[in-house]
Short mmCIF file of C-alpha atoms in Angstrom, two decimals:
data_model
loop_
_atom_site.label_atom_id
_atom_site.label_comp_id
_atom_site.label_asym_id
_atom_site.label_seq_id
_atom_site.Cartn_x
_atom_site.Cartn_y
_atom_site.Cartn_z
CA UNK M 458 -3.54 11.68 0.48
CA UNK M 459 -0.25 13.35 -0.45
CA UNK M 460 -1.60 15.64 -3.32
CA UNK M 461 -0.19 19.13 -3.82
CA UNK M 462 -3.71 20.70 -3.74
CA UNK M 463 -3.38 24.76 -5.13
CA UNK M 464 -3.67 27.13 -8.00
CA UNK M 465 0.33 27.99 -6.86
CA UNK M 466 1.41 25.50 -9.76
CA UNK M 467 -0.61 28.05 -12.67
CA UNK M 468 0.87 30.08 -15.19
CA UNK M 469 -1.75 31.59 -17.97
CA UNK M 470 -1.00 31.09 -21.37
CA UNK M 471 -0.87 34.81 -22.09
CA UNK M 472 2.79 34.66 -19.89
CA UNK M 473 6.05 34.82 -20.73
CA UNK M 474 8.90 32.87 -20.25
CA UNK M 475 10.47 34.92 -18.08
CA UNK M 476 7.49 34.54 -15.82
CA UNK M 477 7.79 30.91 -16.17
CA UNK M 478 11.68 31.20 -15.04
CA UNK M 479 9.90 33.36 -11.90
CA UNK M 480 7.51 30.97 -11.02
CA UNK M 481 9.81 27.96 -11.11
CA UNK M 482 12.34 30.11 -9.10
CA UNK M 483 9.29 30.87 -6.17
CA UNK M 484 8.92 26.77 -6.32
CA UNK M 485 12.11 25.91 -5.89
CA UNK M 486 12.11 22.72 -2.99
CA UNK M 487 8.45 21.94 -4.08
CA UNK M 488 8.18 21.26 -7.75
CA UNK M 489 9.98 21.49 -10.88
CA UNK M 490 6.69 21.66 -13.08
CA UNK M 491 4.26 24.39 -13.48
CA UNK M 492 0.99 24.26 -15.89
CA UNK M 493 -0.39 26.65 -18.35
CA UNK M 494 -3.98 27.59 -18.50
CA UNK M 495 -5.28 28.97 -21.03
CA UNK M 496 -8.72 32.28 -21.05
CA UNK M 497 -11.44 29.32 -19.59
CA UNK M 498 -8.32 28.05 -16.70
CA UNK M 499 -7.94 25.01 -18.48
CA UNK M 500 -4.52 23.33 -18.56
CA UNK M 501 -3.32 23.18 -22.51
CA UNK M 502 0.84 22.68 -21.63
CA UNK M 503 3.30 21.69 -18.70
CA UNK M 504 6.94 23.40 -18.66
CA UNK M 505 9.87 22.02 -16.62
CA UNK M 506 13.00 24.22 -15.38
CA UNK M 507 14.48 21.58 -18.44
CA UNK M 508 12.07 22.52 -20.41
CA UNK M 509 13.13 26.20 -19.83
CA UNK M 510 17.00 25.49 -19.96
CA UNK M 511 16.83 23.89 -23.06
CA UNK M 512 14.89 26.49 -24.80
CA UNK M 513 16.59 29.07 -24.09
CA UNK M 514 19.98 27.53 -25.58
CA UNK M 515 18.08 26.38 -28.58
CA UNK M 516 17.52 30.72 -28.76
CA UNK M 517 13.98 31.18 -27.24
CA UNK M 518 13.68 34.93 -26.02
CA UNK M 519 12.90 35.58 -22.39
CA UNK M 520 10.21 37.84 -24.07
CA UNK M 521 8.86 34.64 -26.36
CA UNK M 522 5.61 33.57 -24.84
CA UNK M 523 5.43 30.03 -23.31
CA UNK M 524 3.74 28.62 -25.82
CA UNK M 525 7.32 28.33 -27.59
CA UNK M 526 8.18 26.59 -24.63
CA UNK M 527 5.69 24.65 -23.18
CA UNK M 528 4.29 20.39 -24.20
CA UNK M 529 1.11 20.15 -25.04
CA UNK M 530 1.02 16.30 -25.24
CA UNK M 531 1.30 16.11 -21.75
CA UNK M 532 0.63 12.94 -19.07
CA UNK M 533 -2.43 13.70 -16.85
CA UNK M 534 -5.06 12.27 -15.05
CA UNK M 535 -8.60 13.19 -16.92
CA UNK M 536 -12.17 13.36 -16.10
CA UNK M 537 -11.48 13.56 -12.28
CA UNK M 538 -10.08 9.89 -12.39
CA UNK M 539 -6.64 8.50 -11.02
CA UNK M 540 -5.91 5.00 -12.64
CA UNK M 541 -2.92 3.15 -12.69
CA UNK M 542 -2.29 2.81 -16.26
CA UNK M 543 -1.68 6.41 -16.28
CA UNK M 544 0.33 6.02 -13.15
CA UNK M 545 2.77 3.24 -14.91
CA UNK M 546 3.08 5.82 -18.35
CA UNK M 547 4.29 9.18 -15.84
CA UNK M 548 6.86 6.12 -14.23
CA UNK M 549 8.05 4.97 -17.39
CA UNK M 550 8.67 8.34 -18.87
CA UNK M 551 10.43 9.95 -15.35
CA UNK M 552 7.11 12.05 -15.26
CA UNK M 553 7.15 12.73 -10.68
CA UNK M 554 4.12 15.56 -11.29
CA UNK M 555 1.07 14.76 -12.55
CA UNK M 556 -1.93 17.17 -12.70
CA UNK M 557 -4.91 15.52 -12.07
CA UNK M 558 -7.88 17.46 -13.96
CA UNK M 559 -11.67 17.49 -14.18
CA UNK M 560 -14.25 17.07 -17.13
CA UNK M 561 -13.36 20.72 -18.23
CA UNK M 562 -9.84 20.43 -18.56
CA UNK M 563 -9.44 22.28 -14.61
CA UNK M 564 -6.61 21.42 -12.85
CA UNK M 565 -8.48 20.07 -9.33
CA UNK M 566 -4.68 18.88 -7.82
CA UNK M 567 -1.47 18.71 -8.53
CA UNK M 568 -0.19 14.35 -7.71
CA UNK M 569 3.31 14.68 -6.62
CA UNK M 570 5.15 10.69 -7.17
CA UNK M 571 8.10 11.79 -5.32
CA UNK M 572 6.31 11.58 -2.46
CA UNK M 573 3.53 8.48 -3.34
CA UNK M 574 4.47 4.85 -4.59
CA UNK M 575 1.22 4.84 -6.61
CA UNK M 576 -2.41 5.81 -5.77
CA UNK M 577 -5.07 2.32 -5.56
CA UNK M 578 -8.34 2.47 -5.32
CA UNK M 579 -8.80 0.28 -2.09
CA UNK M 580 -9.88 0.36 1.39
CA UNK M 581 -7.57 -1.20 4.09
CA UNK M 582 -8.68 -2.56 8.03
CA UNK M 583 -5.62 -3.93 9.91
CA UNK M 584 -5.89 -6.34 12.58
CA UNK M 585 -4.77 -5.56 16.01
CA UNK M 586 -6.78 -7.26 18.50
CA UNK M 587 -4.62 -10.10 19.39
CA UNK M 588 -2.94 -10.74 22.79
CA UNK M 589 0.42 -11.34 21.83
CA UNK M 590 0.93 -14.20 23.85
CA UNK M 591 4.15 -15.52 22.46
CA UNK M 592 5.62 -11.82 22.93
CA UNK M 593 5.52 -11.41 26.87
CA UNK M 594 6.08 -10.16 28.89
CA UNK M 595 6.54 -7.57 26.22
CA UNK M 596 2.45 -7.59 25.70
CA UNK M 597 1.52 -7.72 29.57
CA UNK M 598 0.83 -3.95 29.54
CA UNK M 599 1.63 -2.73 25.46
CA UNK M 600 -0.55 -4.44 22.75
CA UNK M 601 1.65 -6.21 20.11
CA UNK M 602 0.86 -3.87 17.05
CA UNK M 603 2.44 -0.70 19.24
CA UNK M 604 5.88 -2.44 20.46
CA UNK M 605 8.65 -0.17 19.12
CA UNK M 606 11.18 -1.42 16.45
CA UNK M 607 13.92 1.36 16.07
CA UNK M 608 11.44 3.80 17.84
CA UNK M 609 8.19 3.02 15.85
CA UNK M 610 5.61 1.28 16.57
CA UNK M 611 5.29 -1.91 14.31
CA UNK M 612 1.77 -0.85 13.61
CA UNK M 613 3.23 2.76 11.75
CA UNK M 614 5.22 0.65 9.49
CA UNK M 615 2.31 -0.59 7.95
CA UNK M 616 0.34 2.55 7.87
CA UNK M 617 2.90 5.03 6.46
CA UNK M 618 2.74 1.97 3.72
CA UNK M 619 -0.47 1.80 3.29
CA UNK M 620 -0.33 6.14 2.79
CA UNK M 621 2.94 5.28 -0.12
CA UNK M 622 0.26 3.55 -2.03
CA UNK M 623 -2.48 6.43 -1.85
CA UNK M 624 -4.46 4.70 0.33
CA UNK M 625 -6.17 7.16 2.75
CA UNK M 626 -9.48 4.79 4.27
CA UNK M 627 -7.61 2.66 6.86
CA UNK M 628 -9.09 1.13 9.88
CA UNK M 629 -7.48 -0.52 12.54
CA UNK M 630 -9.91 -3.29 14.31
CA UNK M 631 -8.95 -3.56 18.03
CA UNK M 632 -9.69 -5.74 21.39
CA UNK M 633 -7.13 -6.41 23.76
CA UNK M 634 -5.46 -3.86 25.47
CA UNK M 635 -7.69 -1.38 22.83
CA UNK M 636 -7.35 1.87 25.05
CA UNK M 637 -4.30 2.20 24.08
CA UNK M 638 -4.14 1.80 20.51
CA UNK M 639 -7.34 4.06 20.14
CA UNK M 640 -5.18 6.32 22.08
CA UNK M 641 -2.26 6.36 19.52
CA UNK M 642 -4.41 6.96 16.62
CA UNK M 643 -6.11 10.13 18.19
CA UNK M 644 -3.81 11.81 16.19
CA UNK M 645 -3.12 11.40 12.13
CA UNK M 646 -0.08 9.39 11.32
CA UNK M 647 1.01 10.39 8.25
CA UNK M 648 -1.46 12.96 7.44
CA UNK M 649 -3.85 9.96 7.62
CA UNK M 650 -6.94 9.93 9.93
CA UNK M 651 -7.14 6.20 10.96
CA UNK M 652 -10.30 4.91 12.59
CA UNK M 653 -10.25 2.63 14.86
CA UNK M 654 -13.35 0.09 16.00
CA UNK M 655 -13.47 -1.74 18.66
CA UNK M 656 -14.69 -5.94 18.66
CA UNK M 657 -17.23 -6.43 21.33
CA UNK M 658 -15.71 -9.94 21.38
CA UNK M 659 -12.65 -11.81 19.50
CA UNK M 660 -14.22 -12.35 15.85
CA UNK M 661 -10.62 -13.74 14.60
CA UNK M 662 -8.45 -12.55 12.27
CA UNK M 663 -11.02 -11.08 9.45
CA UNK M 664 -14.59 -11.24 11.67
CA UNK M 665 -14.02 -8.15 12.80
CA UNK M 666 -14.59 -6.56 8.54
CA UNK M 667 -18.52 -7.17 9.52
CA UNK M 668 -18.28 -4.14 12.17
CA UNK M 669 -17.20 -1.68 9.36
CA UNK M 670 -19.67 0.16 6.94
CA UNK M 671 -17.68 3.21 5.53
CA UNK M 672 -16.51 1.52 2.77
CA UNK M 673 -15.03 3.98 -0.21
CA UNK M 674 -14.22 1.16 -3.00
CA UNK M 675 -14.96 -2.36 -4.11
CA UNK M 676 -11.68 -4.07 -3.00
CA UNK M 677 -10.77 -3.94 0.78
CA UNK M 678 -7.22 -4.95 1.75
CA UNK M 679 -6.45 -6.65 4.89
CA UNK M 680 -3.73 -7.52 6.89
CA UNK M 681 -2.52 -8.55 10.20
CA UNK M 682 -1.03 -5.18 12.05
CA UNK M 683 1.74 -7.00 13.45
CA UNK M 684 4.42 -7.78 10.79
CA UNK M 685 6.82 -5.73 8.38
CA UNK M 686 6.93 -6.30 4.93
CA UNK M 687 8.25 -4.14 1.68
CA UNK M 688 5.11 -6.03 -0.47
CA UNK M 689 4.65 -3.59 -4.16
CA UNK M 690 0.87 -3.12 -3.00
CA UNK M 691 0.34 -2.30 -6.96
CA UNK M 692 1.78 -5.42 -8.14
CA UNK M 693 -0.79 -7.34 -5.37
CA UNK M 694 -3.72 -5.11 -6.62
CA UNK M 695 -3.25 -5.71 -10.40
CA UNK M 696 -3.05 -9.34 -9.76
CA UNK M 697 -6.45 -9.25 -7.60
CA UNK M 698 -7.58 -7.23 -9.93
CA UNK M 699 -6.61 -8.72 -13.56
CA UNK M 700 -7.15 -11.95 -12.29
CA UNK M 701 -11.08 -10.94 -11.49
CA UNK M 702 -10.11 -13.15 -8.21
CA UNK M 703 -12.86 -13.05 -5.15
CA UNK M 704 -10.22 -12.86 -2.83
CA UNK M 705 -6.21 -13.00 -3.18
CA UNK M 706 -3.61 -13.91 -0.60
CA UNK M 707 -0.29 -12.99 -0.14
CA UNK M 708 1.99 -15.70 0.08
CA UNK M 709 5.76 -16.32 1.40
CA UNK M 710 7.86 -18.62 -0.54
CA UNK M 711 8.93 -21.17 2.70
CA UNK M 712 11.50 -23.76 1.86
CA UNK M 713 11.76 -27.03 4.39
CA UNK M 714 15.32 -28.99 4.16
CA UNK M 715 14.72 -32.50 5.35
CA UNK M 716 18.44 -33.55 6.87
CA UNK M 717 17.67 -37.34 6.19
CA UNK M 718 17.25 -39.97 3.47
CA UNK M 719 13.00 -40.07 3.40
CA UNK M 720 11.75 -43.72 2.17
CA UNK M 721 9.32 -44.34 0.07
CA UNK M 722 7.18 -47.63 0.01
CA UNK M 723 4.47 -49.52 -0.70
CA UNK M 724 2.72 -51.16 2.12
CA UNK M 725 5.75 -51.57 4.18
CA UNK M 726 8.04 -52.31 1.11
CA UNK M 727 10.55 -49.64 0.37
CA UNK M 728 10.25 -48.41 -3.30
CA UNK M 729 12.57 -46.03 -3.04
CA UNK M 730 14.72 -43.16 -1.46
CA UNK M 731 15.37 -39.96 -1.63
CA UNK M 732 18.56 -38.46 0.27
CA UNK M 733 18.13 -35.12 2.29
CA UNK M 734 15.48 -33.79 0.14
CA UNK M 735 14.39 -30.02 0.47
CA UNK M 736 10.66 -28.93 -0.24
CA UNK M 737 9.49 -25.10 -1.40
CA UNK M 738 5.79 -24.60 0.23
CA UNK M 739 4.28 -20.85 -0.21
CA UNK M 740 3.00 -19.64 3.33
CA UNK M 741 0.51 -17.40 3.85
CA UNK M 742 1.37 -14.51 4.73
CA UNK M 743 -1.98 -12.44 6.16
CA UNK M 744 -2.06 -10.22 3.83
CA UNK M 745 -5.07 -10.14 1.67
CA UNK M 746 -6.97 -8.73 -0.91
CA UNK M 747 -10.83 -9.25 -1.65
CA UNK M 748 -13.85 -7.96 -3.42
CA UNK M 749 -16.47 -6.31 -1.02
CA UNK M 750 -18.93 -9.42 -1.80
CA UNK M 751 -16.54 -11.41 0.30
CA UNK M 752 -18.40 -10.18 3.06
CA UNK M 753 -21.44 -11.77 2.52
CA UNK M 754 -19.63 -14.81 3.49
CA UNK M 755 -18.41 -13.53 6.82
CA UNK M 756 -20.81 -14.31 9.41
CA UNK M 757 -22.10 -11.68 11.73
CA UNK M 758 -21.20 -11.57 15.34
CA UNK M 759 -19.09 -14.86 15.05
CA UNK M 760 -14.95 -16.29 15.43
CA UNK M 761 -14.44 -16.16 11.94
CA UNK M 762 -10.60 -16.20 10.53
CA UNK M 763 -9.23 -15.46 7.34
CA UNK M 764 -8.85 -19.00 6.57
CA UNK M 765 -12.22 -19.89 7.14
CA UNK M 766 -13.39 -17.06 4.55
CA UNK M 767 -10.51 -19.04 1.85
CA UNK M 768 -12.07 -22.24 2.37
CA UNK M 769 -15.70 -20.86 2.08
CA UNK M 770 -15.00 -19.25 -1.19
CA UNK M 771 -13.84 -22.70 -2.44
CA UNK M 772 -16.95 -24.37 -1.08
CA UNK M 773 -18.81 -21.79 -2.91
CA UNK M 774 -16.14 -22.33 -6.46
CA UNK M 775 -15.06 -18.50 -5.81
CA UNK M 776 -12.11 -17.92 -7.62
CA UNK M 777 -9.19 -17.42 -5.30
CA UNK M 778 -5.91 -16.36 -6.39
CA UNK M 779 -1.98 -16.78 -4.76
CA UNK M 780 0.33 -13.56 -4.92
CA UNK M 781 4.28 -14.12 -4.40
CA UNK M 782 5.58 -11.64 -2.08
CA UNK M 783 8.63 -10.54 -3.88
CA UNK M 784 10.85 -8.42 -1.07
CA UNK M 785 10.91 -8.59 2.63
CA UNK M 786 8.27 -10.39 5.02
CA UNK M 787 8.71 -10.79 8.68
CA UNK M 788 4.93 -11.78 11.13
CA UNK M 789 6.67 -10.85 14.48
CA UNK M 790 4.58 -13.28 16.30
CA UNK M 791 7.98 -14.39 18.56
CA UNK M 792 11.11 -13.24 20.53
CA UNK M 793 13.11 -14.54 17.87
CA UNK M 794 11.06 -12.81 15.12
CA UNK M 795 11.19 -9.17 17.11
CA UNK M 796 14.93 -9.35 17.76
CA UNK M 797 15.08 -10.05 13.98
CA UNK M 798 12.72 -7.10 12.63
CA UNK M 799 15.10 -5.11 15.08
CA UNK M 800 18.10 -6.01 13.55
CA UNK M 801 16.75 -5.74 9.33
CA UNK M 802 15.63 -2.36 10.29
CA UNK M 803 18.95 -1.38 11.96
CA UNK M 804 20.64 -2.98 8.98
CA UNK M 805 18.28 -1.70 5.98
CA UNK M 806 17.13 1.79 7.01
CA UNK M 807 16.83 2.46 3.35
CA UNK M 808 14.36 0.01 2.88
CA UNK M 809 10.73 0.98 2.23
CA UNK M 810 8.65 -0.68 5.05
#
């Protein structure tokens, strides 16, 4: 998690401003905010080097204390909880640094959205046990999830993601070729620790949830390891999560253009026509969202794919919603696909992936 976790961001409320103008100057490249504590170290104000400028031409004294200076109606995250209503309020208002504080008032960490897309409260298992069979010889000796676009592995695209979005309890489910991928995540990517678990057996593409018990929150993304997309994981949570949906699936809007005149008839008798018509499906594209009861419907120890878990829900009359994937979406399941993740990235390497 990419929290700015020390006291170095404290300034008592006994100070002055020109020890605010000293501590901002000793954080310069870090942060722009410090926070003022008052005799019990709880935080009653926020200053900003604006904050500062702006006094001081408005005639504050470098002598004046920084309670002439500092807001007291400031954004933070209280009673030890990070929610994204207070996350959309610090992005509406420009607000990058948000304390996040306990029951007392304590500053616990300092939440620094320069660096983090929001924070959700979800757990996340991507799958990577496929062969890659349309990929080889590419996959003969390299699993598909750890074949290099633009020197990274497809697989870090989605983690370093997955880490934007605050998401720190990611597991990677693994089979073919597993060594390997076990191997790559011996070592945090992005500051993340990602376990990896192994299938004794191909369970499909959302079996393999069953081996995992660590689970930190109700709602569990999952996706397939093997594709890029820039999906807003916020917008796809607050639509799960509004929507009270058992499960929701990301979807790809997939348009077919038919280049000739289709009939339509009756029994052999032609009713109709309609010239070169073009029809707008929305794919899935295996990237899902679901509450942790969804798991009860998995079987244990069996092939079980994500599809079969969407069609049991309905069975059961679970409520199972569709999410529009509003940005980039390519499942690198092809030749053709991987030359064309090569050349987006090439093209947009100012795109969030």
């Amino acid at each position: 998690m990419k929290y700015i976790d020390n006291t170095s961001y404290l300034l008592p409320l006994s100070s002055t401003v020109i020890d605010a103008l000293k501590l901002l100057n000793e954080l310069s490249g870090t942060s722009t905010t410090i926070f003022v504590v008052n005799a019990n170290n709880c935080v009653v104000g926020t200053i900003t080097d604006g904050d500062l400028r702006r006094s001081l031409v408005n005639g504050v004294s470098l002598l004046d204390g920084v309670d002439k200076v500092m807001h007291q109606d400031f954004t933070a995250f209280k009673n030890g909880k990070i929610d994204i209503a207070t996350i959309r309020i610090a992005r509406n208002k420009g607000i990058r640094i948000v304390p996040l504080l306990n029951e007392k008032g304590e500053l616990t960490a300092v939440i620094d959205f320069n660096r983090l897309k929001s924070i959700l409260p979800i757990d996340a298992v991507l799958m990577a046990g496929g062969k890659g069979e349309r990929l080889r010889p590419l996959t003969l000796e390299t699993p598909k999830p750890l074949l290099k676009i633009d020197n990274k592995c497809i697989i870090d695209y989605n983690i370093e993601t997955l880490t934007q979005y605050g998401i720190s309890n990611i597991h990677v489910t693994t089979n073919y070729l597993s060594q390997q991928i076990e191997n790559h995540f011996s070592t945090p990517i992005a500051t993340i620790h990602v376990k990896c678990v192994k299938e004794p057996k191909r369970l499909g593409t959302i079996g393999s949830t069953k081996l995992i018990s660590d689970w930190q929150h109700s709602d569990i993304l999952v996706m397939n390891a093997d594709l890029l997309t820039s999906i807003n994981l916020e917008e796809f949570y607050l639509c799960h999560s509004q929507s009270n949906a058992m499960l929701t699936v990301a979807s790809f809007p997939y348009t077919v253009s038919v280049p000739y005149a289709i009939l339509q008839d009756e029994d052999g008798n032609v009713t109709g026509l309609t010239e070169k018509p073009t029809y707008n499906y929305f794919a899935n594209a295996g990237i899902y969202l679901l509450k942790r009861e969804c798991l009860n419907y998995i079987p244990d120890d069996e092939y079980f794919d994500a599809t079969d878990l969407i069609e049991t829900l309905l069975n059961h009359r679970c409520k199972v919603k569709r999410f529009t994937i509003n940005g980039t979406w390519i499942d690198i399941g092809s030749p053709d696909d991987f030359r064309q993740a090569q050349l987006l990235i090439k093209q947009h390497r100012q795109l969030d992936f």
